[in-house]
């Protein structure tokens, strides 16, 4: 299958790359929608067969059936969850990554690609004001990033407790109830306990509330504090400066989850909200969210990468050749070993466009979000839940119950107008826009709001 019939192979490659090219240049993209299992069974038929369908037929099944049953997260009115709207250059370069068979776990095997990924990580570390020694790795997503950082934090705290001979075995994490679902689910994976820090009237974690929570449970029982800069549901940025200060006071690892909102570091109009992030012991941001990279890509950075290496480096005879070298091996900084060089599409797009273009694109999404907030305030039956900090705006339609939101959302998708799901906050069903796609325009916002009159 690999070595025969080069001409047949090249026809298949041409077909597939031709499809990729067309999709990359498509404008507008279709929103599309899910289909039921039995509809897909009927439309696609048997695809895994003894003799194979051949490239043309297999691609046809994908193009005419399967692709149309997947939402385009880069559609300008895909406003649910956190969309993913890569630059064309980043998405195109993902094809190169797939074509190049690069192993991204070690310097020995992937030096050139790892060098480029590290350049992109350096840009992010500089935005956050982390020291020159900071470094990390691109992992699949914020969930894995949050987990890996906290594994490093716990390893560090336990090693220190062991050295001090106190017998302490830190097992707690402090976070607010606005923290991402993965903070709690990965705590379960780690068998760690999450202590909830009450939020202030702006829904933020603050230093004083954190101090009370730590003191109530005993600061020595904590190995990490997880602050968020841009919560997923409402876009809240915690008060990183006062939270970081309390972490330093108690010698507790300060992790900042910026999976969604960390990209706001690039935007001068909101940079002030991130003050204090320079003290983070670890920080994540998902370029597949608001930094225009394709799935799946999370930048994980450590202030002192050697602490992460101590926690994560895998040991085995066949890995000695890697571990005995003084090289930068990305696999040493997170859970997992084999890795795709998933930071390369971001690197390529940054190299092509320059960082000013990122600043401008993110400022544009912020301006559209502020316009949306303005429109919501202006429209009689609508009400903002909270002034947006970043590019998420949550709001309610007065007089609607959960079923109304769902019926409205279903209709928008059925009619291929938009993808805007209900969400809930403190038990109340409402809805939200997450604006991370620079193609989302003021007209798109007006069009969706007009359906809520
Ligand atoms: C999206 C998100 C995560 C999880 O990231 P994945 O890439 O989906 O694993 C974690 N934290 C925050 C704040 C997020 O918005």
Coordinates of C-alpha atoms and ligand atoms in Angstrom, one line a residue:
X1 CA 0.0 0.0 0.0
X2 CA 2.9 2.3 0.7
X3 CA 5.3 1.4 -2.1
X4 CA 3.3 0.4 -5.1
X5 CA 1.5 2.3 -7.8
X6 CA 3.0 5.8 -7.3
X7 CA 0.7 7.2 -10.0
X8 CA -2.4 6.0 -8.2
X9 CA -1.0 7.4 -4.9
X10 CA -0.4 10.8 -6.5
X11 CA -3.9 10.9 -7.9
X12 CA -5.2 10.3 -4.3
X13 CA -2.9 13.0 -2.9
X14 CA -4.1 15.5 -5.6
X15 CA -7.7 14.8 -4.8
X16 CA -7.2 15.2 -1.1
X17 CA -5.1 18.3 -1.3
X18 CA -7.5 19.7 -3.9
X19 CA -10.3 19.3 -1.4
X20 CA -8.2 20.9 1.4
X21 CA -7.4 23.8 -0.9
X22 CA -11.0 24.4 -1.8
X23 CA -12.1 24.3 1.8
X24 CA -9.3 26.6 2.9
X25 CA -10.3 29.2 0.3
X26 CA -14.1 28.7 0.7
X27 CA -16.0 31.9 1.4
X28 CA -18.5 31.9 2.9
X29 CA -18.2 28.6 4.7
X30 CA -21.4 26.6 5.3
X31 CA -22.6 26.4 8.9
X32 CA -23.9 22.8 8.5
X33 CA -25.5 20.7 11.2
X34 CA -25.5 17.3 12.8
X35 CA -27.4 14.4 11.4
X36 CA -28.9 11.4 13.2
X37 CA -26.9 8.2 13.3
X38 CA -29.4 6.3 11.0
X39 CA -29.4 9.1 8.5
X40 CA -25.6 8.9 8.3
X41 CA -25.7 5.1 8.1
X42 CA -28.1 5.4 5.1
X43 CA -26.2 8.2 3.3
X44 CA -22.7 6.9 3.8
X45 CA -23.2 3.2 3.5
X46 CA -20.4 0.8 4.3
X47 CA -17.1 2.5 4.2
X48 CA -14.7 0.1 5.8
X49 CA -14.6 -2.8 3.4
X50 CA -12.2 -5.6 2.5
X51 CA -11.0 -4.2 -0.8
X52 CA -11.3 -0.4 -0.1
X53 CA -13.5 2.2 -1.8
X54 CA -10.6 4.0 -3.5
X55 CA -9.7 7.6 -2.9
X56 CA -12.3 9.2 -5.1
X57 CA -15.3 7.4 -3.5
X58 CA -14.0 7.7 0.0
X59 CA -13.5 11.5 -0.4
X60 CA -16.9 11.7 -2.0
X61 CA -18.5 10.2 1.1
X62 CA -16.6 12.7 3.3
X63 CA -17.4 15.7 1.1
X64 CA -21.1 14.9 0.3
X65 CA -22.2 13.3 3.6
X66 CA -19.8 13.5 6.5
X67 CA -18.4 17.0 6.2
X68 CA -21.9 18.4 5.9
X69 CA -22.8 16.8 9.2
X70 CA -20.1 18.7 11.0
X71 CA -20.5 22.3 12.1
X72 CA -17.9 24.8 10.7
X73 CA -16.5 26.4 13.8
X74 CA -15.1 29.1 11.7
X75 CA -18.5 30.3 10.5
X76 CA -18.9 34.0 11.5
X77 CA -22.2 33.3 13.2
X78 CA -20.9 30.2 15.1
X79 CA -21.0 32.0 18.4
X80 CA -21.4 29.2 20.9
X81 CA -18.9 27.6 23.3
X82 CA -15.5 29.1 22.1
X83 CA -15.3 29.0 18.3
X84 CA -12.1 28.1 16.4
X85 CA -11.4 30.4 13.4
X86 CA -7.9 29.8 12.2
X87 CA -6.1 32.1 9.8
X88 CA -5.8 30.5 6.3
X89 CA -2.1 30.3 6.8
X90 CA -2.3 28.5 10.1
X91 CA -5.0 26.1 8.7
X92 CA -3.0 25.5 5.5
X93 CA 0.2 24.8 7.5
X94 CA -1.6 22.2 9.5
X95 CA -1.7 20.2 6.2
X96 CA 2.1 20.5 6.1
X97 CA 2.4 19.3 9.7
X98 CA 0.3 16.2 8.7
X99 CA 2.4 15.7 5.6
X100 CA 5.8 15.9 7.3
X101 CA 5.9 13.0 9.7
X102 CA 7.7 15.0 12.4
X103 CA 7.9 13.6 15.9
X104 CA 7.5 16.4 18.3
X105 CA 8.4 14.8 21.6
X106 CA 12.1 15.3 21.4
X107 CA 14.8 17.7 20.2
X108 CA 16.7 14.7 18.7
X109 CA 13.8 14.0 16.3
X110 CA 12.1 17.3 15.8
X111 CA 14.7 20.0 16.5
X112 CA 13.7 22.4 13.7
X113 CA 10.0 22.2 14.5
X114 CA 10.6 22.3 18.3
X115 CA 12.7 25.4 17.8
X116 CA 9.9 27.1 15.9
X117 CA 7.3 26.1 18.5
X118 CA 9.6 27.5 21.2
X119 CA 9.7 30.8 19.3
X120 CA 5.9 31.0 19.4
X121 CA 5.9 30.0 23.1
X122 CA 8.5 32.8 23.7
X123 CA 6.2 35.4 22.2
X124 CA 3.4 34.3 24.5
X125 CA 5.7 34.3 27.6
X126 CA 6.9 37.8 26.7
X127 CA 3.3 39.0 26.4
X128 CA 2.7 37.7 29.9
X129 CA 5.9 39.2 31.2
X130 CA 7.4 35.8 32.3
X131 CA 11.2 35.6 32.8
X132 CA 13.6 34.7 30.0
X133 CA 14.0 31.2 31.5
X134 CA 10.3 30.4 31.1
X135 CA 9.3 27.7 28.7
X136 CA 6.9 24.9 28.0
X137 CA 5.1 22.9 25.4
X138 CA 2.1 22.9 23.1
X139 CA -0.4 20.3 24.4
X140 CA -3.8 19.3 22.9
X141 CA -6.0 21.6 24.9
X142 CA -6.6 23.5 28.1
X143 CA -7.7 20.4 29.9
X144 CA -4.4 18.7 29.4
X145 CA -2.6 22.0 30.0
X146 CA -4.3 22.5 33.4
X147 CA -3.7 19.0 34.4
X148 CA 0.0 19.0 33.4
X149 CA 0.6 22.3 35.2
X150 CA -1.0 21.0 38.4
X151 CA 0.9 17.7 38.3
X152 CA 4.1 19.8 38.2
X153 CA 2.7 22.0 41.0
X154 CA 1.9 19.0 43.2
X155 CA 5.2 17.3 42.5
X156 CA 7.0 20.5 43.5
X157 CA 5.0 21.0 46.7
X158 CA 5.4 17.5 47.8
X159 CA 9.1 17.4 47.2
X160 CA 9.4 20.6 49.2
X161 CA 7.3 19.2 52.0
X162 CA 9.4 16.0 52.1
X163 CA 12.6 18.1 52.3
X164 CA 11.2 20.1 55.2
X165 CA 10.2 16.9 57.0
X166 CA 6.8 18.3 58.2
X167 CA 5.0 15.2 56.9
X168 CA 2.6 17.5 55.0
X169 CA 1.2 16.0 51.8
X170 CA -0.5 18.9 49.9
X171 CA -3.6 17.7 48.1
X172 CA -5.8 20.7 47.7
X173 CA -6.4 23.2 44.9
X174 CA -8.2 26.6 45.3
X175 CA -10.4 27.9 42.5
X176 CA -13.7 29.6 42.0
X177 CA -16.9 28.1 40.8
X178 CA -16.4 30.0 37.5
X179 CA -13.3 28.0 36.8
X180 CA -13.5 25.8 33.8
X181 CA -15.1 22.3 34.1
X182 CA -11.7 20.7 33.4
X183 CA -10.3 22.2 36.7
X184 CA -12.7 20.0 38.6
X185 CA -12.6 17.0 36.3
X186 CA -8.8 16.9 36.2
X187 CA -8.7 17.3 40.0
X188 CA -10.7 14.1 40.1
X189 CA -8.1 12.5 37.8
X190 CA -5.4 13.6 40.2
X191 CA -7.4 12.6 43.3
X192 CA -7.1 16.2 44.5
X193 CA -9.7 18.3 46.3
X194 CA -10.9 21.6 45.0
X195 CA -11.7 24.3 47.6
X196 CA -14.1 26.9 46.2
X197 CA -13.0 30.5 46.7
X198 CA -16.1 32.8 46.9
X199 CA -16.1 35.5 44.2
X200 CA -16.5 39.2 44.6
X201 CA -19.4 41.2 43.2
X202 CA -17.7 41.3 39.7
X203 CA -17.5 37.4 39.9
X204 CA -13.7 37.5 40.3
X205 CA -11.4 35.6 42.6
X206 CA -9.5 38.2 44.8
X207 CA -6.6 37.9 47.1
X208 CA -8.5 38.5 50.4
X209 CA -11.1 35.9 49.6
X210 CA -8.3 33.5 48.6
X211 CA -6.4 34.2 51.8
X212 CA -9.5 33.4 53.9
X213 CA -10.0 30.1 52.0
X214 CA -6.4 29.1 52.5
X215 CA -6.4 29.9 56.1
X216 CA -9.6 28.1 56.8
X217 CA -8.3 24.9 55.3
X218 CA -4.6 25.3 56.2
X219 CA -2.3 26.7 53.6
X220 CA 0.1 23.8 53.9
X221 CA -2.6 21.5 52.5
X222 CA -2.7 23.3 49.1
X223 CA -0.4 22.7 46.2
X224 CA -1.9 25.1 43.7
X225 CA -4.2 28.0 43.2
X226 CA -6.0 28.1 39.8
X227 CA -7.0 31.6 38.7
X228 CA -8.7 32.3 35.4
X229 CA -8.2 35.1 33.0
X230 CA -11.3 34.9 30.9
X231 CA -13.8 32.4 32.2
X232 CA -15.5 30.3 29.5
X233 CA -19.1 31.2 30.4
X234 CA -18.9 34.9 31.1
X235 CA -15.3 36.0 30.3
X236 CA -14.4 37.0 33.8
X237 CA -10.8 37.9 34.5
X238 CA -9.8 37.2 38.1
X239 CA -7.8 39.7 40.1
X240 CA -4.5 38.2 39.2
X241 CA -2.4 40.7 41.0
X242 CA -3.9 40.2 44.5
X243 CA -4.3 36.4 44.0
X244 CA -0.7 36.1 42.9
X245 CA 0.4 38.1 45.9
X246 CA -1.3 35.7 48.3
X247 CA 0.2 32.7 46.5
X248 CA 3.7 34.2 47.0
X249 CA 2.9 34.9 50.7
X250 CA 2.1 31.2 51.3
X251 CA 4.6 29.7 48.7
X252 CA 1.7 28.1 46.8
X253 CA 2.0 27.5 43.0
X254 CA 0.1 30.2 41.1
X255 CA -1.5 28.7 37.9
X256 CA -3.3 31.0 35.5
X257 CA -5.9 29.4 33.1
X258 CA -6.1 31.6 30.1
X259 CA -7.3 28.9 27.7
X260 CA -9.8 31.2 26.2
X261 CA -8.9 34.7 27.5
X262 CA -5.1 34.6 27.6
X263 CA -5.1 35.9 24.0
X264 CA -6.3 39.2 25.4
X265 CA -2.7 39.8 26.5
X266 CA -2.1 40.9 22.9
X267 CA -4.8 43.7 23.0
X268 CA -3.8 47.0 24.6
X269 CA -7.4 47.9 25.4
X270 CA -7.7 45.0 27.9
X271 CA -4.1 44.3 28.8
X272 CA -4.6 46.1 32.1
X273 CA -6.9 43.3 33.3
X274 CA -4.1 40.9 33.3
X275 CA -1.8 42.7 35.7
X276 CA -0.1 40.3 38.0
X277 CA 0.1 37.5 35.4
X278 CA 3.8 38.0 35.2
X279 CA 4.0 36.3 38.6
X280 CA 2.3 33.1 37.4
X281 CA 4.2 29.8 38.0
X282 CA 2.4 28.4 35.1
X283 CA 0.0 29.7 32.5
X284 CA -2.0 28.3 29.6
X285 CA -3.6 29.7 26.5
X286 CA -5.4 27.8 23.7
X287 CA -4.3 29.2 20.4
X288 CA -7.2 27.2 18.9
X289 CA -9.5 29.6 20.6
X290 CA -8.7 33.3 20.3
X291 CA -5.2 33.1 18.6
X292 CA -6.5 31.8 15.2
X293 CA -4.8 28.4 15.2
X294 CA -6.5 25.2 14.2
X295 CA -7.5 22.5 16.7
X296 CA -5.9 21.2 18.8
X297 CA -3.4 23.5 20.4
X298 CA -2.8 24.8 23.9
X299 CA 0.4 26.7 24.9
X300 CA 1.5 25.6 28.4
X301 CA 4.2 27.8 30.0
X302 CA 6.2 27.4 33.2
X303 CA 8.1 30.1 35.1
X304 CA 10.7 27.4 36.1
X305 CA 10.5 24.6 33.5
X306 CA 12.9 22.4 35.4
X307 CA 10.2 21.9 38.0
X308 CA 7.9 20.5 35.3
X309 CA 10.7 18.4 33.9
X310 CA 11.2 16.8 37.3
X311 CA 7.5 15.8 37.4
X312 CA 6.9 14.7 33.8
X313 CA 10.1 13.2 32.3
X314 CA 9.4 9.5 31.6
X315 CA 12.2 7.0 32.3
X316 CA 13.0 3.9 30.3
X317 CA 16.0 2.3 28.7
X318 CA 14.8 3.3 25.2
X319 CA 14.5 6.9 26.4
X320 CA 17.9 7.2 27.9
X321 CA 19.3 8.5 24.7
X322 CA 16.9 11.5 25.0
X323 CA 17.1 12.0 28.7
X324 CA 20.9 11.9 28.8
X325 CA 21.2 14.8 26.3
X326 CA 20.9 18.3 27.6
X327 CA 18.3 19.1 24.9
X328 CA 14.8 20.7 25.2
X329 CA 12.5 17.7 24.9
X330 CA 8.9 18.9 24.8
X331 CA 7.5 15.7 26.2
X332 CA 9.3 16.5 29.5
X333 CA 6.8 19.3 30.2
X334 CA 3.4 17.6 30.1
X335 CA 1.6 14.3 30.4
X336 CA 2.0 12.3 27.2
X337 CA 5.0 11.3 25.2
X338 CA 4.3 11.1 21.4
X339 CA 3.3 14.5 20.2
X340 CA 2.3 16.2 17.0
X341 CA 4.1 19.5 16.5
X342 CA 0.8 21.2 16.9
X343 CA 2.3 24.6 17.6
X344 CA 3.7 24.9 14.1
X345 CA 0.6 26.3 12.4
X346 CA 0.6 29.1 15.0
X347 CA 4.3 29.7 14.5
X348 CA 3.8 29.8 10.7
X349 CA 0.9 32.2 10.8
X350 CA 2.8 34.5 13.3
X351 CA 5.8 34.4 11.1
X352 CA 3.7 35.3 8.0
X353 CA 1.6 38.1 9.5
X354 CA 3.6 39.5 12.3
X355 CA 2.3 40.1 15.8
X356 CA 0.7 43.5 15.0
X357 CA -1.9 41.7 12.8
X358 CA -2.8 39.5 15.8
X359 CA -3.2 42.6 18.0
X360 CA -5.5 44.2 15.4
X361 CA -7.6 41.1 14.8
X362 CA -8.1 40.6 18.5
X363 CA -9.0 44.3 19.0
X364 CA -11.5 44.0 16.2
X365 CA -13.3 41.1 18.0
X366 CA -13.3 43.2 21.2
X367 CA -14.9 46.1 19.3
X368 CA -17.6 43.8 17.9
X369 CA -18.2 42.4 21.4
X370 CA -18.6 45.9 22.8
X371 CA -21.0 46.7 19.9
X372 CA -23.0 43.6 20.9
X373 CA -23.2 44.7 24.5
X374 CA -24.3 48.1 23.4
X375 CA -27.1 46.6 21.2
X376 CA -28.2 44.3 24.0
X377 CA -28.5 47.2 26.4
X378 CA -30.4 49.2 23.8
X379 CA -33.0 46.5 23.0
X380 CA -36.0 46.4 25.3
X381 CA -36.4 42.6 26.0
X382 CA -32.7 41.9 26.3
X383 CA -30.5 42.3 29.4
X384 CA -26.8 41.9 29.9
X385 CA -25.7 39.6 32.7
X386 CA -22.5 41.5 33.1
X387 CA -20.4 44.0 31.2
X388 CA -18.0 42.0 29.1
X389 CA -14.4 42.0 30.3
X390 CA -13.2 40.3 27.1
X391 CA -15.1 39.0 24.0
X392 CA -17.7 36.9 25.7
X393 CA -21.1 38.5 26.3
X394 CA -23.8 36.7 28.2
X395 CA -27.4 38.0 28.2
X396 CA -31.0 37.1 28.9
X397 CA -34.2 37.5 26.9
X398 CA -36.7 38.7 29.4
X399 CA -39.8 36.5 29.4
X400 CA -38.1 33.5 28.0
X401 CA -37.7 30.2 29.9
X402 CA -35.3 27.3 29.1
X403 CA -37.6 25.9 26.4
X404 CA -37.8 29.2 24.6
X405 CA -34.0 29.5 24.4
X406 CA -33.7 25.9 23.2
X407 CA -36.4 26.3 20.5
X408 CA -34.8 29.6 19.3
X409 CA -31.4 28.0 19.2
X410 CA -32.7 25.0 17.3
X411 CA -34.4 27.1 14.8
X412 CA -31.3 29.2 14.1
X413 CA -29.3 26.1 13.4
X414 CA -32.1 24.4 11.4
X415 CA -32.4 27.5 9.2
X416 CA -28.6 27.7 9.0
X417 CA -28.6 31.3 10.3
X418 CA -26.4 30.9 13.4
X419 CA -25.2 28.5 16.1
X420 CA -26.0 30.1 19.4
X421 CA -26.7 27.7 22.3
X422 CA -28.3 28.3 25.6
X423 CA -26.1 28.3 28.6
X424 CA -26.8 28.6 32.3
X425 CA -25.4 30.7 35.1
X426 CA -26.3 30.1 38.8
X427 CA -29.3 28.0 37.7
X428 CA -30.7 30.5 35.2
X429 CA -30.8 29.6 31.5
X430 CA -29.7 32.3 29.3
X431 CA -27.4 32.7 26.2
X432 CA -24.1 34.1 25.2
X433 CA -21.9 35.1 22.3
X434 CA -18.2 34.2 22.2
X435 CA -16.7 36.5 19.6
X436 CA -13.2 35.2 18.6
X437 CA -13.7 35.1 14.8
X438 CA -12.5 38.4 13.2
X439 CA -15.0 37.6 10.4
X440 CA -17.9 38.0 12.8
X441 CA -19.3 41.4 11.9
X442 CA -21.6 43.9 13.6
X443 CA -24.2 42.9 11.0
X444 CA -23.9 39.2 12.1
X445 CA -24.6 40.4 15.7
X446 CA -27.6 42.5 14.6
X447 CA -28.9 39.6 12.5
X448 CA -28.9 37.2 15.5
X449 CA -30.3 39.8 18.0
X450 CA -33.1 40.6 15.5
X451 CA -34.4 37.0 15.9
X452 CA -34.9 37.6 19.7
X453 CA -37.4 40.4 19.5
Ligands
LIG1 C1 -11.7 25.9 26.9 C2 -11.2 26.1 28.2 C3 -10.5 25.0 28.9 C4 -10.3 23.7 28.3 O1 -9.6 23.7 27.1 P1 -9.8 22.5 26.1 O2 -8.9 23.0 25.0 O3 -11.2 22.4 25.7 O4 -9.3 21.3 26.8 C5 -9.9 25.3 30.1 N1 -10.1 26.5 30.7 C6 -10.8 27.5 30.1 C7 -10.9 28.8 30.8 C8 -11.4 27.3 28.9 O5 -12.1 28.3 28.3

